[in-house]
Amino acid sequence: MWLRTRAARTLEQRAEVERAKNNSDKLVMVLLNMIHQLDRRVTDLAKERDQLLARPRSEALEDAEWKLARAEEQEQRARAELRRAEEKQRQAEDLEARVTDQLRRLTDELDRLRAGDTTPPPGTLPALPDDPHSTDSCPSGLPQRPRSPRRHDLGRAPRPVPQEGLTPTG
């Protein structure tokens, strides 16, 4: 039963990862388009500035230089955002691969159990006991340490026990 639940959760995770990957892909495409447009704008503004440089100093030249500087700054920010988006895209692809592998392993295990094979696959740990506080041996084969009784009065020191023939002072 837990294997089916885990497989269902893995399928849900896979769908979430797929959505995140698709969103990352879209963001990368939008950023690439934005960078292309900014690159054209920078080129156009640089040409405009070069034309204005041939003339005497004017307000139009200062305006073109300001626009060019702003466009270059926007392009740099867009490129930095693209690098971050590509890193997130790579992480989403890695996560998708791990989830797909986990889903494959769980599906194989479920198929194996449905076929009646109850031996654990190689490389798996033995199952834990149902009662984690049992005194049966733990999965390593070592006996568990018995639990000590709990003290209800943790804030006070224990009272001394009078020895035979002596009376407590106080």
PDB file of C-alpha atoms in Angstrom:
ATOM      1  CA  MET A   1       0.000   0.000   0.000  1.00  0.00           C
ATOM      2  CA  TRP A   2       2.766   2.457   0.945  1.00  0.00           C
ATOM      3  CA  LEU A   3       4.507   1.670  -2.337  1.00  0.00           C
ATOM      4  CA  ARG A   4       1.430   2.731  -4.335  1.00  0.00           C
ATOM      5  CA  THR A   5       1.138   5.904  -2.262  1.00  0.00           C
ATOM      6  CA  ARG A   6       4.789   6.679  -2.792  1.00  0.00           C
ATOM      7  CA  ALA A   7       4.483   5.998  -6.518  1.00  0.00           C
ATOM      8  CA  ALA A   8       1.461   8.325  -6.694  1.00  0.00           C
ATOM      9  CA  ARG A   9       3.386  11.058  -4.868  1.00  0.00           C
ATOM     10  CA  THR A  10       6.304  10.548  -7.221  1.00  0.00           C
ATOM     11  CA  LEU A  11       3.975  10.935 -10.205  1.00  0.00           C
ATOM     12  CA  GLU A  12       2.649  14.180  -8.697  1.00  0.00           C
ATOM     13  CA  GLN A  13       6.211  15.395  -8.140  1.00  0.00           C
ATOM     14  CA  ARG A  14       7.075  14.500 -11.710  1.00  0.00           C
ATOM     15  CA  ALA A  15       4.140  16.575 -12.982  1.00  0.00           C
ATOM     16  CA  GLU A  16       5.208  19.524 -10.799  1.00  0.00           C
ATOM     17  CA  VAL A  17       8.787  19.247 -12.028  1.00  0.00           C
ATOM     18  CA  GLU A  18       7.553  19.089 -15.621  1.00  0.00           C
ATOM     19  CA  ARG A  19       5.528  22.277 -15.086  1.00  0.00           C
ATOM     20  CA  ALA A  20       8.526  24.010 -13.492  1.00  0.00           C
ATOM     21  CA  LYS A  21      10.754  22.901 -16.379  1.00  0.00           C
ATOM     22  CA  ASN A  22       8.236  24.195 -18.933  1.00  0.00           C
ATOM     23  CA  ASN A  23       8.021  27.516 -17.097  1.00  0.00           C
ATOM     24  CA  SER A  24      11.820  27.740 -17.092  1.00  0.00           C
ATOM     25  CA  ASP A  25      11.890  26.998 -20.815  1.00  0.00           C
ATOM     26  CA  LYS A  26       9.371  29.770 -21.458  1.00  0.00           C
ATOM     27  CA  LEU A  27      11.323  32.219 -19.294  1.00  0.00           C
ATOM     28  CA  VAL A  28      14.522  31.449 -21.179  1.00  0.00           C
ATOM     29  CA  MET A  29      12.783  32.050 -24.508  1.00  0.00           C
ATOM     30  CA  VAL A  30      11.301  35.361 -23.309  1.00  0.00           C
ATOM     31  CA  LEU A  31      14.675  36.499 -22.008  1.00  0.00           C
ATOM     32  CA  LEU A  32      16.440  35.517 -25.233  1.00  0.00           C
ATOM     33  CA  ASN A  33      13.884  37.536 -27.217  1.00  0.00           C
ATOM     34  CA  MET A  34      14.294  40.487 -24.851  1.00  0.00           C
ATOM     35  CA  ILE A  35      18.083  40.370 -25.187  1.00  0.00           C
ATOM     36  CA  HIS A  36      17.791  40.251 -28.964  1.00  0.00           C
ATOM     37  CA  GLN A  37      15.535  43.338 -28.936  1.00  0.00           C
ATOM     38  CA  LEU A  38      17.843  45.168 -26.512  1.00  0.00           C
ATOM     39  CA  ASP A  39      20.849  44.286 -28.633  1.00  0.00           C
ATOM     40  CA  ARG A  40      19.154  45.806 -31.714  1.00  0.00           C
ATOM     41  CA  ARG A  41      18.213  48.879 -29.688  1.00  0.00           C
ATOM     42  CA  VAL A  42      21.793  49.312 -28.472  1.00  0.00           C
ATOM     43  CA  THR A  43      23.054  49.027 -32.055  1.00  0.00           C
ATOM     44  CA  ASP A  44      20.519  51.605 -33.303  1.00  0.00           C
ATOM     45  CA  LEU A  45      21.294  54.015 -30.454  1.00  0.00           C
ATOM     46  CA  ALA A  46      25.035  53.649 -31.013  1.00  0.00           C
ATOM     47  CA  LYS A  47      24.528  54.560 -34.687  1.00  0.00           C
ATOM     48  CA  GLU A  48      22.392  57.549 -33.694  1.00  0.00           C
ATOM     49  CA  ARG A  49      25.055  58.676 -31.218  1.00  0.00           C
ATOM     50  CA  ASP A  50      27.790  58.335 -33.827  1.00  0.00           C
ATOM     51  CA  GLN A  51      25.772  60.475 -36.250  1.00  0.00           C
ATOM     52  CA  LEU A  52      25.209  63.128 -33.580  1.00  0.00           C
ATOM     53  CA  LEU A  53      28.912  63.148 -32.671  1.00  0.00           C
ATOM     54  CA  ALA A  54      29.665  64.470 -36.131  1.00  0.00           C
ATOM     55  CA  ARG A  55      27.621  67.570 -35.303  1.00  0.00           C
ATOM     56  CA  PRO A  56      28.336  70.194 -32.682  1.00  0.00           C
ATOM     57  CA  ARG A  57      27.432  69.207 -29.084  1.00  0.00           C
ATOM     58  CA  SER A  58      23.660  69.231 -28.667  1.00  0.00           C
ATOM     59  CA  GLU A  59      20.884  68.135 -26.374  1.00  0.00           C
ATOM     60  CA  ALA A  60      19.987  65.384 -28.844  1.00  0.00           C
ATOM     61  CA  LEU A  61      23.469  63.892 -28.436  1.00  0.00           C
ATOM     62  CA  GLU A  62      23.181  63.881 -24.639  1.00  0.00           C
ATOM     63  CA  ASP A  63      19.734  62.306 -24.895  1.00  0.00           C
ATOM     64  CA  ALA A  64      21.041  59.609 -27.260  1.00  0.00           C
ATOM     65  CA  GLU A  65      23.992  58.866 -24.947  1.00  0.00           C
ATOM     66  CA  TRP A  66      21.648  58.582 -21.951  1.00  0.00           C
ATOM     67  CA  LYS A  67      19.325  56.230 -23.868  1.00  0.00           C
ATOM     68  CA  LEU A  68      22.296  54.163 -25.013  1.00  0.00           C
ATOM     69  CA  ALA A  69      23.646  53.831 -21.469  1.00  0.00           C
ATOM     70  CA  ARG A  70      20.204  52.839 -20.180  1.00  0.00           C
ATOM     71  CA  ALA A  71      19.727  50.248 -22.945  1.00  0.00           C
ATOM     72  CA  GLU A  72      23.173  48.742 -22.269  1.00  0.00           C
ATOM     73  CA  GLU A  73      22.334  48.506 -18.568  1.00  0.00           C
ATOM     74  CA  GLN A  74      19.014  46.799 -19.349  1.00  0.00           C
ATOM     75  CA  GLU A  75      20.775  44.363 -21.637  1.00  0.00           C
ATOM     76  CA  GLN A  76      23.304  43.486 -18.903  1.00  0.00           C
ATOM     77  CA  ARG A  77      20.497  42.863 -16.393  1.00  0.00           C
ATOM     78  CA  ALA A  78      18.610  40.728 -18.923  1.00  0.00           C
ATOM     79  CA  ARG A  79      21.738  38.647 -19.589  1.00  0.00           C
ATOM     80  CA  ALA A  80      22.237  38.122 -15.845  1.00  0.00           C
ATOM     81  CA  GLU A  81      18.585  37.076 -15.518  1.00  0.00           C
ATOM     82  CA  LEU A  82      19.055  34.701 -18.463  1.00  0.00           C
ATOM     83  CA  ARG A  83      22.015  33.052 -16.699  1.00  0.00           C
ATOM     84  CA  ARG A  84      19.887  32.566 -13.565  1.00  0.00           C
ATOM     85  CA  ALA A  85      16.998  31.165 -15.632  1.00  0.00           C
ATOM     86  CA  GLU A  86      19.302  28.753 -17.446  1.00  0.00           C
ATOM     87  CA  GLU A  87      20.662  27.547 -14.082  1.00  0.00           C
ATOM     88  CA  LYS A  88      17.113  26.987 -12.810  1.00  0.00           C
ATOM     89  CA  GLN A  89      16.313  25.179 -16.045  1.00  0.00           C
ATOM     90  CA  ARG A  90      19.333  22.910 -15.538  1.00  0.00           C
ATOM     91  CA  GLN A  91      18.265  22.215 -11.949  1.00  0.00           C
ATOM     92  CA  ALA A  92      14.738  21.381 -13.099  1.00  0.00           C
ATOM     93  CA  GLU A  93      16.123  18.954 -15.681  1.00  0.00           C
ATOM     94  CA  ASP A  94      18.299  17.282 -13.013  1.00  0.00           C
ATOM     95  CA  LEU A  95      15.329  17.009 -10.660  1.00  0.00           C
ATOM     96  CA  GLU A  96      13.169  15.603 -13.450  1.00  0.00           C
ATOM     97  CA  ALA A  97      15.786  12.922 -14.134  1.00  0.00           C
ATOM     98  CA  ARG A  98      15.949  11.965 -10.437  1.00  0.00           C
ATOM     99  CA  VAL A  99      12.158  11.823 -10.095  1.00  0.00           C
ATOM    100  CA  THR A 100      11.859   9.781 -13.292  1.00  0.00           C
ATOM    101  CA  ASP A 101      14.472   7.332 -11.976  1.00  0.00           C
ATOM    102  CA  GLN A 102      12.679   7.088  -8.631  1.00  0.00           C
ATOM    103  CA  LEU A 103       9.364   6.480 -10.398  1.00  0.00           C
ATOM    104  CA  ARG A 104      10.969   3.764 -12.526  1.00  0.00           C
ATOM    105  CA  ARG A 105      12.399   2.053  -9.428  1.00  0.00           C
ATOM    106  CA  LEU A 106       9.077   2.238  -7.569  1.00  0.00           C
ATOM    107  CA  THR A 107       7.185   0.900 -10.595  1.00  0.00           C
ATOM    108  CA  ASP A 108       9.665  -1.972 -10.911  1.00  0.00           C
ATOM    109  CA  GLU A 109       9.284  -2.741  -7.191  1.00  0.00           C
ATOM    110  CA  LEU A 110       5.492  -2.655  -7.455  1.00  0.00           C
ATOM    111  CA  ASP A 111       5.567  -4.965 -10.494  1.00  0.00           C
ATOM    112  CA  ARG A 112       7.927  -7.330  -8.645  1.00  0.00           C
ATOM    113  CA  LEU A 113       5.616  -7.443  -5.611  1.00  0.00           C
ATOM    114  CA  ARG A 114       2.545  -7.984  -7.792  1.00  0.00           C
ATOM    115  CA  ALA A 115       4.309 -10.968  -9.350  1.00  0.00           C
ATOM    116  CA  GLY A 116       4.625 -12.476  -5.852  1.00  0.00           C
ATOM    117  CA  ASP A 117       8.345 -11.945  -5.330  1.00  0.00           C
ATOM    118  CA  THR A 118       8.679 -10.921  -1.663  1.00  0.00           C
ATOM    119  CA  THR A 119      12.467 -10.996  -1.471  1.00  0.00           C
ATOM    120  CA  PRO A 120      13.909  -7.501  -1.254  1.00  0.00           C
ATOM    121  CA  PRO A 121      15.819  -6.353  -4.321  1.00  0.00           C
ATOM    122  CA  PRO A 122      19.612  -6.293  -3.947  1.00  0.00           C
ATOM    123  CA  GLY A 123      21.028  -3.202  -2.306  1.00  0.00           C
ATOM    124  CA  THR A 124      17.973  -2.407  -0.165  1.00  0.00           C
ATOM    125  CA  LEU A 125      17.849  -2.125   3.585  1.00  0.00           C
ATOM    126  CA  PRO A 126      15.780  -4.547   5.638  1.00  0.00           C
ATOM    127  CA  ALA A 127      12.375  -3.320   6.753  1.00  0.00           C
ATOM    128  CA  LEU A 128      12.083  -1.669  10.140  1.00  0.00           C
ATOM    129  CA  PRO A 129       9.954  -3.343  12.805  1.00  0.00           C
ATOM    130  CA  ASP A 130       6.381  -2.126  13.171  1.00  0.00           C
ATOM    131  CA  ASP A 131       6.980  -1.053  16.784  1.00  0.00           C
ATOM    132  CA  PRO A 132      10.016   1.253  16.929  1.00  0.00           C
ATOM    133  CA  HIS A 133      10.270   0.709  20.706  1.00  0.00           C
ATOM    134  CA  SER A 134      10.253  -3.078  20.617  1.00  0.00           C
ATOM    135  CA  THR A 135      13.082  -4.950  22.296  1.00  0.00           C
ATOM    136  CA  ASP A 136      13.466  -7.217  19.281  1.00  0.00           C
ATOM    137  CA  SER A 137      16.645  -6.896  17.344  1.00  0.00           C
ATOM    138  CA  CYS A 138      16.978  -3.796  15.170  1.00  0.00           C
ATOM    139  CA  PRO A 139      17.703  -3.991  11.413  1.00  0.00           C
ATOM    140  CA  SER A 140      21.455  -4.157  12.045  1.00  0.00           C
ATOM    141  CA  GLY A 141      20.940  -7.352  14.042  1.00  0.00           C
ATOM    142  CA  LEU A 142      22.104  -5.775  17.304  1.00  0.00           C
ATOM    143  CA  PRO A 143      19.743  -5.897  20.274  1.00  0.00           C
ATOM    144  CA  GLN A 144      18.112  -2.605  21.145  1.00  0.00           C
ATOM    145  CA  ARG A 145      18.845  -0.944  24.457  1.00  0.00           C
ATOM    146  CA  PRO A 146      15.841  -1.139  26.797  1.00  0.00           C
ATOM    147  CA  ARG A 147      14.141   2.158  27.462  1.00  0.00           C
ATOM    148  CA  SER A 148      14.763   3.678  30.862  1.00  0.00           C
ATOM    149  CA  PRO A 149      11.808   4.820  32.950  1.00  0.00           C
ATOM    150  CA  ARG A 150      11.056   8.497  32.716  1.00  0.00           C
ATOM    151  CA  ARG A 151      11.181  10.791  35.690  1.00  0.00           C
ATOM    152  CA  HIS A 152       8.083  12.889  36.089  1.00  0.00           C
ATOM    153  CA  ASP A 153       9.707  15.314  38.491  1.00  0.00           C
ATOM    154  CA  LEU A 154      12.670  16.580  36.452  1.00  0.00           C
ATOM    155  CA  GLY A 155      12.942  19.897  38.327  1.00  0.00           C
ATOM    156  CA  ARG A 156      13.678  18.461  41.791  1.00  0.00           C
ATOM    157  CA  ALA A 157      16.553  16.407  43.053  1.00  0.00           C
ATOM    158  CA  PRO A 158      15.730  12.904  44.266  1.00  0.00           C
ATOM    159  CA  ARG A 159      15.159  12.495  48.004  1.00  0.00           C
ATOM    160  CA  PRO A 160      17.846  10.619  49.865  1.00  0.00           C
ATOM    161  CA  VAL A 161      16.797   7.163  51.007  1.00  0.00           C
ATOM    162  CA  PRO A 162      17.383   6.723  54.771  1.00  0.00           C
ATOM    163  CA  GLN A 163      19.707   3.882  55.636  1.00  0.00           C
ATOM    164  CA  GLU A 164      18.703   1.445  58.332  1.00  0.00           C
ATOM    165  CA  GLY A 165      19.405   2.804  61.804  1.00  0.00           C
ATOM    166  CA  LEU A 166      19.853   6.369  60.640  1.00  0.00           C
ATOM    167  CA  THR A 167      17.240   9.070  60.603  1.00  0.00           C
ATOM    168  CA  PRO A 168      17.168  11.861  58.082  1.00  0.00           C
ATOM    169  CA  THR A 169      18.208  15.236  59.421  1.00  0.00           C
ATOM    170  CA  GLY A 170      16.183  18.254  58.598  1.00  0.00           C
TER     171      GLY A 170
END
